[in-house]
C-alpha positions as MATLAB code, in Angstrom:
seq = 'MADIHWDHEASLMRVTQVDTAADAFEEWIARGTLREMVARFLELSPAQQDGLLLRASGPDWTEEYDSDAIRELAERPEYTGVYGAYDTAEPGEDTEALREVDR';
ca = [
       1.010  183.604   41.119;
       1.997  180.123   42.243;
      -0.030  178.142   39.874;
      -0.325  179.723   36.360;
      -2.933  178.480   34.042;
      -1.040  179.063   30.721;
      -3.659  177.420   28.478;
      -6.749  179.179   29.923;
      -8.554  181.874   28.005;
      -7.029  185.508   28.271;
      -7.687  188.932   26.849;
      -5.182  191.762   26.265;
      -6.683  195.153   26.522;
      -5.761  198.804   26.960;
      -7.378  200.575   29.827;
      -7.634  204.337   29.546;
      -8.946  206.740   32.206;
     -11.504  209.351   31.073;
     -12.055  211.364   34.225;
     -12.414  208.914   37.048;
     -12.000  205.219   37.729;
     -15.770  204.784   37.085;
     -15.273  206.266   33.579;
     -12.327  203.904   32.630;
     -12.538  202.589   28.986;
     -11.271  199.139   27.991;
     -10.136  198.620   24.399;
      -9.775  194.961   23.478;
      -6.355  194.296   21.773;
      -6.336  190.501   21.386;
      -7.735  187.242   22.764;
      -6.302  183.844   23.103;
      -4.537  181.616   25.682;
      -2.566  183.267   28.478;
       0.707  182.089   27.034;
      -0.274  183.564   23.557;
      -1.158  186.914   25.194;
       2.056  187.132   26.973;
       3.793  186.563   23.742;
       1.724  189.122   22.041;
       2.473  191.639   24.715;
       6.279  190.996   24.382;
       5.930  191.734   20.589;
       4.776  195.339   21.390;
       7.269  198.190   21.928;
       7.752  199.329   25.526;
       5.572  202.432   24.874;
       2.776  200.320   23.535;
       3.038  198.007   26.507;
       2.271  200.717   29.086;
      -1.352  200.768   30.121;
      -2.113  197.266   29.068;
      -4.031  194.822   31.189;
      -4.014  191.095   30.760;
      -7.149  189.310   32.079;
      -7.203  185.506   32.249;
     -10.072  183.337   33.527;
     -11.277  179.911   34.096;
     -14.383  178.290   35.327;
     -14.181  179.713   38.814;
     -11.344  182.195   38.798;
     -10.196  185.417   37.164;
      -6.710  186.980   37.300;
      -5.714  190.471   36.120;
      -2.101  191.448   35.322;
      -0.841  194.878   34.638;
       2.166  195.607   32.423;
       4.676  194.821   35.239;
       3.003  191.672   36.208;
       2.843  190.605   32.480;
       6.646  191.146   32.362;
       7.085  189.037   35.434;
       4.997  186.238   33.783;
       7.325  186.355   30.712;
      10.364  185.673   32.972;
       8.955  182.573   34.519;
      10.566  179.256   33.554;
       7.300  177.708   32.701;
       6.852  180.452   30.009;
      10.406  180.741   28.651;
      11.157  177.016   28.849;
      14.488  177.711   30.508;
      15.228  175.781   33.713;
      18.744  177.027   34.363;
      20.987  174.943   32.107;
      22.929  177.826   30.838;
      22.877  179.455   34.291;
      24.552  176.435   35.941;
      26.893  175.498   33.042;
      30.500  175.680   33.925;
      32.754  177.787   31.690;
      34.322  175.636   28.995;
      31.469  173.043   29.133;
      30.391  171.546   25.844;
      27.579  174.040   24.908;
      26.596  172.044   21.781;
      24.968  169.513   24.074;
      22.871  172.248   25.687;
      21.519  173.676   22.422;
      18.213  172.769   21.001;
      18.111  170.404   18.034;
      16.927  171.969   14.856;
      13.771  170.174   13.445;
];
């Protein structure tokens, strides 16, 4: 997961087992960019998140992420936009300078 293609096409789907892996059924939930589908996944309750699969693809590649891997994607700095400013802030530092400006 070194190079994540956040703006490529992705599908969020629920995979249910019927009897065997050959009888698995995929129910399409949503489609959009990988970034949008991670956000859509996070909007669901933990019970609804279980059993979901995220499939992202480009011209010559396809990646699949299960529920745990999607949660790992959501924690990545490229997704959250957080690069450690609050983690490295010293107590008593001016936190107003670290806040995002309202637009």
